[in-house]
Every structure is written in structure tokens, then in C-alpha cells.
CSV table of C-alpha atoms and ligand atoms in Angstrom, one decimal:
chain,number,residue,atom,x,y,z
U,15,UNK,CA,16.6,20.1,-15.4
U,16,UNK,CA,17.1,16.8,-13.9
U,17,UNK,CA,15.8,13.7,-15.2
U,18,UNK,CA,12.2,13.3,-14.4
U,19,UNK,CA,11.4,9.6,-13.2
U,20,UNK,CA,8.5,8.2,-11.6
U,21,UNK,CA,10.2,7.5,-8.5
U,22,UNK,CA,13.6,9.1,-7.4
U,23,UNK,CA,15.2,6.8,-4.9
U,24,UNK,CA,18.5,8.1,-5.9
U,25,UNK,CA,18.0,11.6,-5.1
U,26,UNK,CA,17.0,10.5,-2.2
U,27,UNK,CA,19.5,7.7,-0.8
U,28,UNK,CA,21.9,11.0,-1.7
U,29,UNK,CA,20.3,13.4,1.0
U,30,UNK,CA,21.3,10.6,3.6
U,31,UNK,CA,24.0,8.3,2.2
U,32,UNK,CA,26.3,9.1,5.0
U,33,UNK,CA,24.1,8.1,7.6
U,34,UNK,CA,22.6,4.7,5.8
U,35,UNK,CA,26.2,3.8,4.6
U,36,UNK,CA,28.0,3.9,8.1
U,37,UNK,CA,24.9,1.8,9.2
U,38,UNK,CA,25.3,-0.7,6.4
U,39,UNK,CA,28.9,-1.0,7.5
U,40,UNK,CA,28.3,-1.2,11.0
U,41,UNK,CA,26.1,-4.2,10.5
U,42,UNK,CA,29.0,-6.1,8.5
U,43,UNK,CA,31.0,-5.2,11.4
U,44,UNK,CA,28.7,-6.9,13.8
U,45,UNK,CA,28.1,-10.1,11.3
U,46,UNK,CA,24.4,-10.4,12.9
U,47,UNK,CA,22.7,-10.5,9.3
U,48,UNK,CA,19.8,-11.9,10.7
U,49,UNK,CA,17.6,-11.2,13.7
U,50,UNK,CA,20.1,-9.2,15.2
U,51,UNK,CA,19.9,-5.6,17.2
U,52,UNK,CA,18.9,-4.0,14.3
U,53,UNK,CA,15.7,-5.7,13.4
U,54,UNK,CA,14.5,-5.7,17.3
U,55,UNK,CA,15.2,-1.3,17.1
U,56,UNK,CA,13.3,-1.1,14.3
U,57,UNK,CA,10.7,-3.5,15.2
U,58,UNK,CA,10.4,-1.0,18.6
U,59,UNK,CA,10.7,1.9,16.7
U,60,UNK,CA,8.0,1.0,14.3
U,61,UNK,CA,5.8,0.5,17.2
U,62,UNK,CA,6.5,3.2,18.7
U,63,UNK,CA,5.7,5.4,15.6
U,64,UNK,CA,2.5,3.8,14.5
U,65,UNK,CA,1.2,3.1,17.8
U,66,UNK,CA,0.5,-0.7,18.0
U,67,UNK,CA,1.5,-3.1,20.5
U,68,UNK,CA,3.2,-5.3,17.9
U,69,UNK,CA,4.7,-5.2,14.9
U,70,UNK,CA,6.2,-8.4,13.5
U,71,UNK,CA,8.4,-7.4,10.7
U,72,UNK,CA,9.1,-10.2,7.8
U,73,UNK,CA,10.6,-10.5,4.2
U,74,UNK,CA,8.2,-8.2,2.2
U,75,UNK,CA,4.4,-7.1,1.8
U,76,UNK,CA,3.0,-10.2,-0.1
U,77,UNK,CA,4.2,-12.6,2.8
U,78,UNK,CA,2.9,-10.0,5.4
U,79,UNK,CA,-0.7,-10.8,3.8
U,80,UNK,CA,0.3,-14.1,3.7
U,81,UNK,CA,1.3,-14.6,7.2
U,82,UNK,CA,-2.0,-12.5,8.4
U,83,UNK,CA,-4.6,-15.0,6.3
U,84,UNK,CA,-2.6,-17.6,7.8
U,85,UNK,CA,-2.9,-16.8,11.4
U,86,UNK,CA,-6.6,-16.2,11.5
U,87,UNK,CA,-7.3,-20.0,10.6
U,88,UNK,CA,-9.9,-20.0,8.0
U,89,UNK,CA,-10.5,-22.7,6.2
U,90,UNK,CA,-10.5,-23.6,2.4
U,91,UNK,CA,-13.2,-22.1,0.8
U,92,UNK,CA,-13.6,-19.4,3.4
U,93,UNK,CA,-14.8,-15.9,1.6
U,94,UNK,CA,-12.7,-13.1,1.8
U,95,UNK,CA,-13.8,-9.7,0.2
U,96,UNK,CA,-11.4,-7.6,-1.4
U,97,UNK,CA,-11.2,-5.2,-3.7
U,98,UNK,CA,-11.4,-5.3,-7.6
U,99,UNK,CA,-8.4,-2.2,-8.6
U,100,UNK,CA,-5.9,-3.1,-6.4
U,101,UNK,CA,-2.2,-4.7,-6.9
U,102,UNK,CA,-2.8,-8.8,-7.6
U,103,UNK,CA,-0.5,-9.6,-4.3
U,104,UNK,CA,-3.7,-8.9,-2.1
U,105,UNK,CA,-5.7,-11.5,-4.0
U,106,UNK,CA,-2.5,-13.7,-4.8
U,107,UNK,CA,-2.1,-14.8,-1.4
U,108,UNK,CA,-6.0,-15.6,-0.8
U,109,UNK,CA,-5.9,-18.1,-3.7
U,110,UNK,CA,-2.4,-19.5,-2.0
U,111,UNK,CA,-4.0,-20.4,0.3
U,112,UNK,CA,-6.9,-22.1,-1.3
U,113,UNK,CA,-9.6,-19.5,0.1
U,114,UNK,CA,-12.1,-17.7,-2.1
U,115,UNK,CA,-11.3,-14.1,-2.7
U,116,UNK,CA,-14.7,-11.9,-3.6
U,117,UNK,CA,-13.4,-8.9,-5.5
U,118,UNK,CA,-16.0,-6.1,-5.5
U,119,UNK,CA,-16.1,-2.6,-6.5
U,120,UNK,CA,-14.3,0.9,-5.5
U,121,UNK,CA,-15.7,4.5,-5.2
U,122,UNK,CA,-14.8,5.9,-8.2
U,123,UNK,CA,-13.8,9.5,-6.2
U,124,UNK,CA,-11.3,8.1,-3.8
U,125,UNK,CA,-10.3,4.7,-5.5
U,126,UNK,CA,-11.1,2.5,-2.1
U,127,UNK,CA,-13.4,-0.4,-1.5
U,128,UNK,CA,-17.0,0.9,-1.3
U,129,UNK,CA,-18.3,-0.1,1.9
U,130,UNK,CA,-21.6,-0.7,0.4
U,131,UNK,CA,-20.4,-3.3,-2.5
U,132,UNK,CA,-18.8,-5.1,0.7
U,133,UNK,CA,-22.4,-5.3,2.3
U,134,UNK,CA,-24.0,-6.8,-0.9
U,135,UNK,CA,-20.9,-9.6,-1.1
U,136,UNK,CA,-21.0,-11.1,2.2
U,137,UNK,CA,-22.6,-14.5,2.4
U,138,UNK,CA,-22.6,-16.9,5.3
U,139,UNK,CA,-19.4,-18.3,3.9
U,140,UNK,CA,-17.6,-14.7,4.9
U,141,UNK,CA,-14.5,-14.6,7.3
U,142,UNK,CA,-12.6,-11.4,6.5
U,143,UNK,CA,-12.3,-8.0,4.4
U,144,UNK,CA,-9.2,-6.8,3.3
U,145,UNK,CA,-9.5,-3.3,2.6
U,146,UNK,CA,-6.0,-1.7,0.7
U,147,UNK,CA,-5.6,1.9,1.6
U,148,UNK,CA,-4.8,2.5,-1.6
U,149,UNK,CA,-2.3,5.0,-3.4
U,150,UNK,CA,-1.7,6.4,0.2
U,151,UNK,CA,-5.9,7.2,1.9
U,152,UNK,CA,-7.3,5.3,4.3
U,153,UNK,CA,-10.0,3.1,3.2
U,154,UNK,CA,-13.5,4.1,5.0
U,155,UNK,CA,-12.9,2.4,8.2
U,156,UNK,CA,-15.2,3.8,10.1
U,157,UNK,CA,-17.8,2.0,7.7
U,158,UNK,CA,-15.4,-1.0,6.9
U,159,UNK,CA,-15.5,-2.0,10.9
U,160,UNK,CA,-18.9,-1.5,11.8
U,161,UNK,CA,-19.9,-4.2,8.6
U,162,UNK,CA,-17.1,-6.3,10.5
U,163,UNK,CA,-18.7,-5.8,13.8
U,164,UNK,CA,-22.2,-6.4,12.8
U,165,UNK,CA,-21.2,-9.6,11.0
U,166,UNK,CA,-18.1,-11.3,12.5
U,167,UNK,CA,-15.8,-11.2,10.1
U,168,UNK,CA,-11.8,-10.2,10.8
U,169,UNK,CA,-10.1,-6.9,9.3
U,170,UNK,CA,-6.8,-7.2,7.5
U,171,UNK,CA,-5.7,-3.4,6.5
U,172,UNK,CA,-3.5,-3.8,3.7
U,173,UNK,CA,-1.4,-0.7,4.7
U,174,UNK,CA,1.5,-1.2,2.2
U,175,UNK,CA,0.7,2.1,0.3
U,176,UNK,CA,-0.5,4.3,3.0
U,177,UNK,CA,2.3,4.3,5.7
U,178,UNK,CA,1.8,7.1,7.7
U,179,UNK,CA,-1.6,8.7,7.1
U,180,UNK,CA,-3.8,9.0,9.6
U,181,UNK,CA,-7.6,7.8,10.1
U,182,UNK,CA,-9.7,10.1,11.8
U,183,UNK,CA,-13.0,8.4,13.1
U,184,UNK,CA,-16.5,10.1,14.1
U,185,UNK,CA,-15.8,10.7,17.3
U,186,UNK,CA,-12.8,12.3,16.6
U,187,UNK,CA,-10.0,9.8,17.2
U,188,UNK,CA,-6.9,9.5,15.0
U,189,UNK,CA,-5.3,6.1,14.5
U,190,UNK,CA,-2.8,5.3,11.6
U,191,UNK,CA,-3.5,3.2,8.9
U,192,UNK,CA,-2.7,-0.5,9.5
U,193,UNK,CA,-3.5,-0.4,13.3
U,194,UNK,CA,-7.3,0.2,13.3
U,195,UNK,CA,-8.6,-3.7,13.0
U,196,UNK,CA,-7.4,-7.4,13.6
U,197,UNK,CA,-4.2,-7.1,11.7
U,198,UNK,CA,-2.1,-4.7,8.9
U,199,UNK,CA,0.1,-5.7,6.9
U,200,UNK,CA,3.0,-3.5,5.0
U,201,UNK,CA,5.8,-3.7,2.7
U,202,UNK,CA,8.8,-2.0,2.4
U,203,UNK,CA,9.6,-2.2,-1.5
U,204,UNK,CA,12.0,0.1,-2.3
U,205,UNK,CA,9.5,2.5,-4.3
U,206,UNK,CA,7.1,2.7,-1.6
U,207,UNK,CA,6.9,5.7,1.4
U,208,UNK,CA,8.7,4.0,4.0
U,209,UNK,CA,11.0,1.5,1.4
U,210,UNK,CA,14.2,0.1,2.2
U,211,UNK,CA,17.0,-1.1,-0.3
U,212,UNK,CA,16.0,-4.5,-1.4
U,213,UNK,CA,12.8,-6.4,0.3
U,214,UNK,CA,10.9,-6.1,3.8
U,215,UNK,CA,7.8,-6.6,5.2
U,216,UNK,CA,6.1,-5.9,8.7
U,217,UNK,CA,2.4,-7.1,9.9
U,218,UNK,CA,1.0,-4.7,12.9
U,219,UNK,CA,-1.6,-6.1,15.7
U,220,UNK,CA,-3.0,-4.7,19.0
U,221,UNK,CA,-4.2,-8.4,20.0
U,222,UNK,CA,-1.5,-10.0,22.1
U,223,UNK,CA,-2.4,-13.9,21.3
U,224,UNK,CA,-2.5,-12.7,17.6
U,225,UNK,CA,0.9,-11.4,18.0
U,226,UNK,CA,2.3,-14.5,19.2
U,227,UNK,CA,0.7,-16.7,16.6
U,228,UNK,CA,2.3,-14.6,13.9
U,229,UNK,CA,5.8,-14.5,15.4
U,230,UNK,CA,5.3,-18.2,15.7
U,231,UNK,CA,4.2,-18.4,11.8
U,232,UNK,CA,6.6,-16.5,10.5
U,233,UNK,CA,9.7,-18.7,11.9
U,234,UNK,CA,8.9,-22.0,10.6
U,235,UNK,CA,5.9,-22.4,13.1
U,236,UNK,CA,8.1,-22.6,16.0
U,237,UNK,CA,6.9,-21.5,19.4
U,238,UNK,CA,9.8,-23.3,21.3
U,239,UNK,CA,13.1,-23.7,19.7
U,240,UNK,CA,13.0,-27.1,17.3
U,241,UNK,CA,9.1,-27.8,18.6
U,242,UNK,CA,7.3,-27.4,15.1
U,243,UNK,CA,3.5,-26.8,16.5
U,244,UNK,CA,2.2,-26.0,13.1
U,245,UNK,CA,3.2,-25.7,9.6
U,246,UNK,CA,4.7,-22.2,9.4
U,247,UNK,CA,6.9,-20.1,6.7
U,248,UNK,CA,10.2,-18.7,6.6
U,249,UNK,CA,10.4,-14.7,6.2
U,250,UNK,CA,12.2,-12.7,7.8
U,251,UNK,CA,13.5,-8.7,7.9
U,252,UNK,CA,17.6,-8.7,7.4
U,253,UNK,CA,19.4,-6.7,9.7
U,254,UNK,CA,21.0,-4.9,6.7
U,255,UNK,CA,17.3,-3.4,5.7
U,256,UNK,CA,16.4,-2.9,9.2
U,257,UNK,CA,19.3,-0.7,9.8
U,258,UNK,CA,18.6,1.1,6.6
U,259,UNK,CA,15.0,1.5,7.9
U,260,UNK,CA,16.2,3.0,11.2
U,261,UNK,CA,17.7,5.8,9.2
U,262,UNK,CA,14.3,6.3,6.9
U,263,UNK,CA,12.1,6.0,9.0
U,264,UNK,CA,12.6,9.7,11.5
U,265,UNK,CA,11.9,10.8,7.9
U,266,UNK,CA,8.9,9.5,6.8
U,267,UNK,CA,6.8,12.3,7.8
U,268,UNK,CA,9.0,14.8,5.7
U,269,UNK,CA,9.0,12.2,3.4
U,270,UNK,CA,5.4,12.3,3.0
U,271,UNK,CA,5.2,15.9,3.3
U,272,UNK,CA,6.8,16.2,0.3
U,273,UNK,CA,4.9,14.1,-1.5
U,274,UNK,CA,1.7,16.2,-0.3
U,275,UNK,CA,3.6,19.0,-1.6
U,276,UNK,CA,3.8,17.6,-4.8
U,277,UNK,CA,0.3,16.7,-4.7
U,278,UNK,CA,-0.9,20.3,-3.8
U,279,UNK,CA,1.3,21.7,-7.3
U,280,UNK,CA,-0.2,19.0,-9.4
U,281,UNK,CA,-3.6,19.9,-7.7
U,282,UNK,CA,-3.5,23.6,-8.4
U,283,UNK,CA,-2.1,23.0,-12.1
U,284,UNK,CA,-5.0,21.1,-12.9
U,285,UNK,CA,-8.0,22.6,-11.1
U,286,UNK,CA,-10.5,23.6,-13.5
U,287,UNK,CA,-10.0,21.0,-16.4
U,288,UNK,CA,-12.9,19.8,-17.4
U,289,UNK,CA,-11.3,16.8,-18.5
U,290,UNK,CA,-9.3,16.1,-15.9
U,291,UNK,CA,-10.5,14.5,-12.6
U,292,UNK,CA,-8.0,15.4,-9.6
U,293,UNK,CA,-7.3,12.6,-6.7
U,294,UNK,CA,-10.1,13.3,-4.0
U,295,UNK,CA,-8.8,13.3,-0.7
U,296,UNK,CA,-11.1,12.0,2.2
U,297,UNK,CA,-12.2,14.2,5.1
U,298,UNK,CA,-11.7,10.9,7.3
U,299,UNK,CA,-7.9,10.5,6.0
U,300,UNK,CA,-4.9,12.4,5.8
U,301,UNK,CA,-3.5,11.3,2.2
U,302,UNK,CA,0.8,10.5,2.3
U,303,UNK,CA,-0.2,10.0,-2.2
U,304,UNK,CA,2.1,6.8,-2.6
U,305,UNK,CA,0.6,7.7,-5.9
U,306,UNK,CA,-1.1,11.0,-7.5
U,307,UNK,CA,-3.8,9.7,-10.1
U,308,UNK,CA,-5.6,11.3,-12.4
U,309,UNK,CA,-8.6,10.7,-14.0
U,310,UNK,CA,-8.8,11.5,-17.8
U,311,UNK,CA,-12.6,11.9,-18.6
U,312,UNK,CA,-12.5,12.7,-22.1
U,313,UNK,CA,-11.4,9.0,-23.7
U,314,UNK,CA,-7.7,10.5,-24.8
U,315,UNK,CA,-5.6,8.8,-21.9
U,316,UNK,CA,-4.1,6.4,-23.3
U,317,UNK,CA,-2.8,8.9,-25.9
U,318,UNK,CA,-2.0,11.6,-23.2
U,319,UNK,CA,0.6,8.5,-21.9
U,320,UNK,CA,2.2,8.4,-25.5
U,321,UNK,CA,2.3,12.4,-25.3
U,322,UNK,CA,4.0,12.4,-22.0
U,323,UNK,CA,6.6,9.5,-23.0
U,324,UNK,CA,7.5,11.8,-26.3
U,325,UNK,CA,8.1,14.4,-23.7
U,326,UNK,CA,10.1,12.3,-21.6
U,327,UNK,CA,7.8,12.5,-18.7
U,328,UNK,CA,6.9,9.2,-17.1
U,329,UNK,CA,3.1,8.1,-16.0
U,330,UNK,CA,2.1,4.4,-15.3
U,331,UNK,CA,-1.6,3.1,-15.6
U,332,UNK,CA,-2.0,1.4,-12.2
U,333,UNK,CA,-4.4,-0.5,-12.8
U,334,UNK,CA,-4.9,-1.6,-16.6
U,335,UNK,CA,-7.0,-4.8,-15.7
U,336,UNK,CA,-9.6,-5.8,-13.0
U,337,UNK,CA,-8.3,-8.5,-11.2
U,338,UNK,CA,-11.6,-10.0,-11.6
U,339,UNK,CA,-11.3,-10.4,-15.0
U,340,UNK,CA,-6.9,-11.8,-14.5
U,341,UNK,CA,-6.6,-15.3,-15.7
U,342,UNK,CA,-5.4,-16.4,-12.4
U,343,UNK,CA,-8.4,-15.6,-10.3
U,344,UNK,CA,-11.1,-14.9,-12.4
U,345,UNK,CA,-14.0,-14.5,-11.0
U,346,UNK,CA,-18.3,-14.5,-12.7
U,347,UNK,CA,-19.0,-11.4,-12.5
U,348,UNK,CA,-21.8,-8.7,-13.8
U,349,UNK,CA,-20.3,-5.9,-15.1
U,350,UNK,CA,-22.9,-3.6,-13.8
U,351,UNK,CA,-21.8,-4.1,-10.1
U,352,UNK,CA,-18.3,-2.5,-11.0
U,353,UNK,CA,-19.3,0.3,-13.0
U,354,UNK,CA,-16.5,2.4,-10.9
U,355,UNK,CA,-13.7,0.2,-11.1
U,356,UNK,CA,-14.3,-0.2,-15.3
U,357,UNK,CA,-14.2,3.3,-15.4
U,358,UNK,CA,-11.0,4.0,-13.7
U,359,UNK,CA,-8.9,1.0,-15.5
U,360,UNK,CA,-10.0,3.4,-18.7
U,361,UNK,CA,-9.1,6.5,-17.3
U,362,UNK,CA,-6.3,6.4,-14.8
U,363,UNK,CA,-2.9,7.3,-15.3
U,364,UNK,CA,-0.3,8.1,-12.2
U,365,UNK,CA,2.4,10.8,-12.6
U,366,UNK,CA,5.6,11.0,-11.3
U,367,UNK,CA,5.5,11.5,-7.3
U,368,UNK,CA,8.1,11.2,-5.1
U,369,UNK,CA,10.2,13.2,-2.5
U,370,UNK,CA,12.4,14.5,-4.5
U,371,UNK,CA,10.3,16.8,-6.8
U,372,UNK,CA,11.2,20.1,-7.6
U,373,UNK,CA,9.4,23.3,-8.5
U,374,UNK,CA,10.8,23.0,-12.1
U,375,UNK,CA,10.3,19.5,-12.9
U,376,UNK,CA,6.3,19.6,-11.5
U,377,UNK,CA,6.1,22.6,-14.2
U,378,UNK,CA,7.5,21.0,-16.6
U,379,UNK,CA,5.2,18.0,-16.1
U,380,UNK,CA,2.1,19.9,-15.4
U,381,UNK,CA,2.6,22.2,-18.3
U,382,UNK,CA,2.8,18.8,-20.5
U,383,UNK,CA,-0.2,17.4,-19.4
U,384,UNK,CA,-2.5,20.5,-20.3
U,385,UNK,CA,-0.6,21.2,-23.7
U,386,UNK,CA,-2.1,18.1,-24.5
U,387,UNK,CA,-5.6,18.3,-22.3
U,388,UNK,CA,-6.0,22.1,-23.6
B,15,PLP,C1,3.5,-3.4,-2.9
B,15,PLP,C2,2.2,-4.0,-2.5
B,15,PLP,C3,2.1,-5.3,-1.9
B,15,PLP,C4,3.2,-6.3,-1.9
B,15,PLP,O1,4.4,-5.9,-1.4
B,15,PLP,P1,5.7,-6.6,-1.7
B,15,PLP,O2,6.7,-6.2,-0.7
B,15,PLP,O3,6.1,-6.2,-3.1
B,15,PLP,O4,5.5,-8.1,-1.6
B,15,PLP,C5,0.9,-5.7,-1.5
B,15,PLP,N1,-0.2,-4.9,-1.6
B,15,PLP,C6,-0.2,-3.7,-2.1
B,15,PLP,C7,-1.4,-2.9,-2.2
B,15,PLP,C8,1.0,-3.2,-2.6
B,15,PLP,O5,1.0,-2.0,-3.2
């Protein structure tokens, strides 16, 4: 059996090495390492495959965020509701740039911001929610954008874990994550669905004047060549990881097939556990499982991880600690408003998911987990 790892890139870069390394070459051939062709096909591409009107690619996820907050032109102090079990970079950048981030809890079921803890958290001092689609579901939009609507405030979809799933609203129309409010965000890391060999970044809009801003932002705060109109950042796609992209990206949807696939053994393995607590997947949202998390209701997880390392079978807690409770932006809190997040940092543990999974590794990793569960 091969080697069982959390994620497989490898494997992976294998199935289309020819394809990325001619592209690789071809950009050395060209010696535009920046800005060139490649970026602007990809950029299109992307578009084109999300449908957006703009996507402004940059150096990775955490400046995509970054770049977002920045173009909306809050000021310090300005609230921005997030939530509390989610990677730190969403939060990171809100204290960067001295606003106040208000971390409230997540439905326990489907591990995204509950619409109703964001209700309770706005104050007049609101300007934005950031809801992270996270492990690969949309957030509930449909919910998150009416609160928006009824009170101001700007939508950034932190989309860098759900690239590719779909959003199905009320009335029945289908949007992709990242493209359904004021701005997304995404990064291409290399372990996430659409990741690219090193570091990249994108931010999607629909809003033309937006667009510009950000395209502005991004390149030093330059609108007209050497004319400095604000104080911007440097971050930019290179044209190596664009072109690398161009080859991934026809793929993602096989890509997150795959993963589904994987999600629908793990799933059927497990169904009937009493202990064990399956991902939910959301009737408004497809799910492209960036990760597949379970919940271990009987107290043992942490020693289930030490059972599955013994057996040479990866599984990451993501997330051990609220972010609430992180040195760097601790925040007063009452434990009783995130009775759902405190109960998943307890009980969550991910399992390997990726696209290169195979029949015989998902037994042998399935068949670990309930010799210990029972
Ligand atoms: C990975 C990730 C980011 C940051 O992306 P980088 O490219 O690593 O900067 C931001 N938010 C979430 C939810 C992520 O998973």
C-alpha cells in the first residue's frame, strides 16, 4: 500500500508532470516572471470558471484578506465579525490593520458561522462579516446577506477552502463560493483544492469601482504609472504559478470529485457509530471537503490521534484553540455564547483527504478508526 499522508501532492503533480513541466519551462523561455501572459490567462480563466467579473490575483490568501479590508476603507476601530474556529489568517489581518475583529460562534453540524450569533454581535460600530466557507461548504449565505442587507455592512467570503462548491439560494440560483457578496478572497497554498507549487492568491468582485481599487492596492497604490494615490502593498501572482494554475485548474472539478468520493467511503464506513459524528453537508452547498472532519463524541479523541499515528495513519486537529482565547487577539468573552465552537476544538480530528485516495488506503484508514471506536 502506498504511504498514507494527509495530503498527496505528489501523486498528484505525477498524473500531470508533463504538462505543468513544459509550462514551467516555457515561462523560463519567455523570462516574463512577473505579470506576464500567464498571469493575465489565468486571471481570464478564473473568471471565466467562477463567474465573476474580476478576479485580481495576488501573492497568497492572507494578503487577499488583507487587500479586501483594505479597499473597503474602514476605519480603526471599525467591527468586523468573524468567526471563532477558523484558521488565525482571517482574524490576523483584521488586527493588521488596527480594526476590531468580533469572533462569534459556529453551528456545531456544519462547522460555519451561525448566522444568528452574527445578529447578536453587531453593534453600531459594525462594517463587515467575513464568513470562511470552511473545510470546503458554503457558509449560510442566503442568511449571511440578508443580516448584511438589513444592516449595511460589506461581505468578504473567505473562499480559500471551498474553491469550487456551489451555493444554491432559495429561489433556486447557483453561484460559487467567493462571488456571492462585496468581495472573496482565495489562496492557492499548495495543500489546498486549487493549490499551486509555492504561494498565490486571488480576490474575486462583481463591483467594477471595487475592482479597480484593488488592482490599484495591490501594486503599490498605483493607478497611473509612478502616481502613488494611496498607500498600497506589494503582492503579486508569478507567472511561474500562474502557468502551473492554468494546468490545475480544467481539473479542479475532478479534483474535487475525488475528494467527494473519498468523502462518500469515509461516510459509509462510519455511519452508525454512535460515537462518531460524520461532516454534515448543507442542502444550500455542494461540499468540494478541503477537509473531512469528524466528530468524536465520546471524550477518546485525542487518544484515537495517538492510535492512528501508531498505525501510521495521519489526522490533524484543525482547530485545537479558539482564536478568541489566542494570545494575539484575545477577546472577553462568555463561554456560554460558544458552546458549539468549545465543543468541536474537543472533538475534531480531520483525516487524510485528498485526490489521490485509493480504495485500499480509505480501508485501511477507516478500518483503523473503528478498531479503536468499536
Ligand atoms: C489557507 C487559508 C488562508 C490563508 O492563505 P495563505 O495563502 O496561506 O496566506 C486564509 N484563510 C483560510 C480559511 C485558510 O484556510
Amino acid at each position: 500500500m502506498k504511504k498514507i499522508q494527509m495530503v498527496d501532492l505528489q501523486s498528484q503533480y505525477y498524473k500531470i508532470k508533463n504538462e505543468v513541466d513544459n509550462a514551467v519551462l516555457n515561462v523560463m523561455d519567455s523570462a516574463a516572471f512577473i505579470n506576464g501572459p500567464e498571469v493575465k490567462s489565468f486571471q481570464t480563466e478564473l473568471e471565466s470558471y467562477l463567474d465573476v467579473k474580476h478576479v485580481i490575483p495576488c501573492a497568497n490568501g492572507t494578503d487577499a484578506l488583507q487587500i479586501a479590508l483594505m479597499a473597503l476603507d474602514l476605519q480603526e476601530g471599525d467591527e468586523i465579525i468573524t468567526a471563532d474556529f477558523t484558521f488565525a489568517a482571517t482574524v490576523e489581518v483584521i488586527h493588521l490593520l488596527k480594526l476590531k475583529s468580533v469572533l462569534v460562534d459556529v453551528d456545531y453540524d456544519t462547522f460555519n458561522i451561525s448566522p444568528e450569533a452574527v445578529r447578536k454581535a453587531i453593534t453600531p460600530k459594525t462594517k463587515a462579516i467575513i464568513p470562511v466557507h470552511i473545510f470546503g461548504q458554503a457558509a449560510n449565505m442566503e442568511e449571511i446577506l440578508k443580516i448584511a442587507e438589513e444592516n449595511n455592512l460589506f461581505v468578504i467570503e473567505d473562499n480559500a477552502q471551498a474553491i469550487g462548491s456551489d451555493f444554491t439560494f432559495a429561489d433556486g440560483t447557483t453561484k460559487k463560493t467567493g462571488t456571492m457578496s462585496t468581495v472573496g478572497t482565495t489562496s492557492f497554498f499548495p495543500s489546498k483544492n486549487l493549490g499551486c507549487y509555492g504561494d498565490g492568491g486571488a480576490i474575486f468582485t462583481n463591483n467594477d469601482d471595487l475592482a479597480h481599487r484593488l488592482r490599484g492596492i495591490v501594486n503599490h497604490g498605483m493607478y497611473e504609472r509612478y502616481y502613488h494615490d494611496e498607500v498600497g502593498v506589494n503582492s503579486r501572482l508569478d507567472s511561474v504559478q500562474a502557468a502551473i494554475l492554468r494546468k490545475k485548474l480544467p481539473n479542479l472539478d475532478n479534483y474535487n470529485d475525488a475528494r467527494r468520493k473519498a468523502a462518500d467511503y469515509y461516510d459509509e464506513a462510519f455511519a452508525g457509530n454512535e460515537n462518531i459524528l460524520t461532516p454534515k453537508r448543507a442542502e444550500h452547498s455542494t461540499h468540494v471537503f478541503h477537509q473531512y472532519t469528524l466528530r468524536i463524541t465520546n471524550g477518546k479523541r485525542n487518544e484515537l490521534q495517538k492510535f492512528l499515528t501508531e498505525k501510521e495513519v495521519p489526522a490533524m486537529i484543525y482547530y485545537p484553540v479558539a482564536l478568541r482565547k489566542q494570545k494575539a487577539y484575545y477577546q472577553e468573552s462568555n463561554d456560554a455564547d460558544f458552546v458549539n465552537t468549545d465543543k468541536l476544538l474537543d472533538q475534531v480530528i480531520s483525516l487524510p483527504m485528498h485526490t489521490e485516495l485509493d480504495d485500499e488506503q480509505l480501508k485501511y484508514i477507516t478500518d483503523a478508526v473503528l478498531e479503536f471506536m468499536g
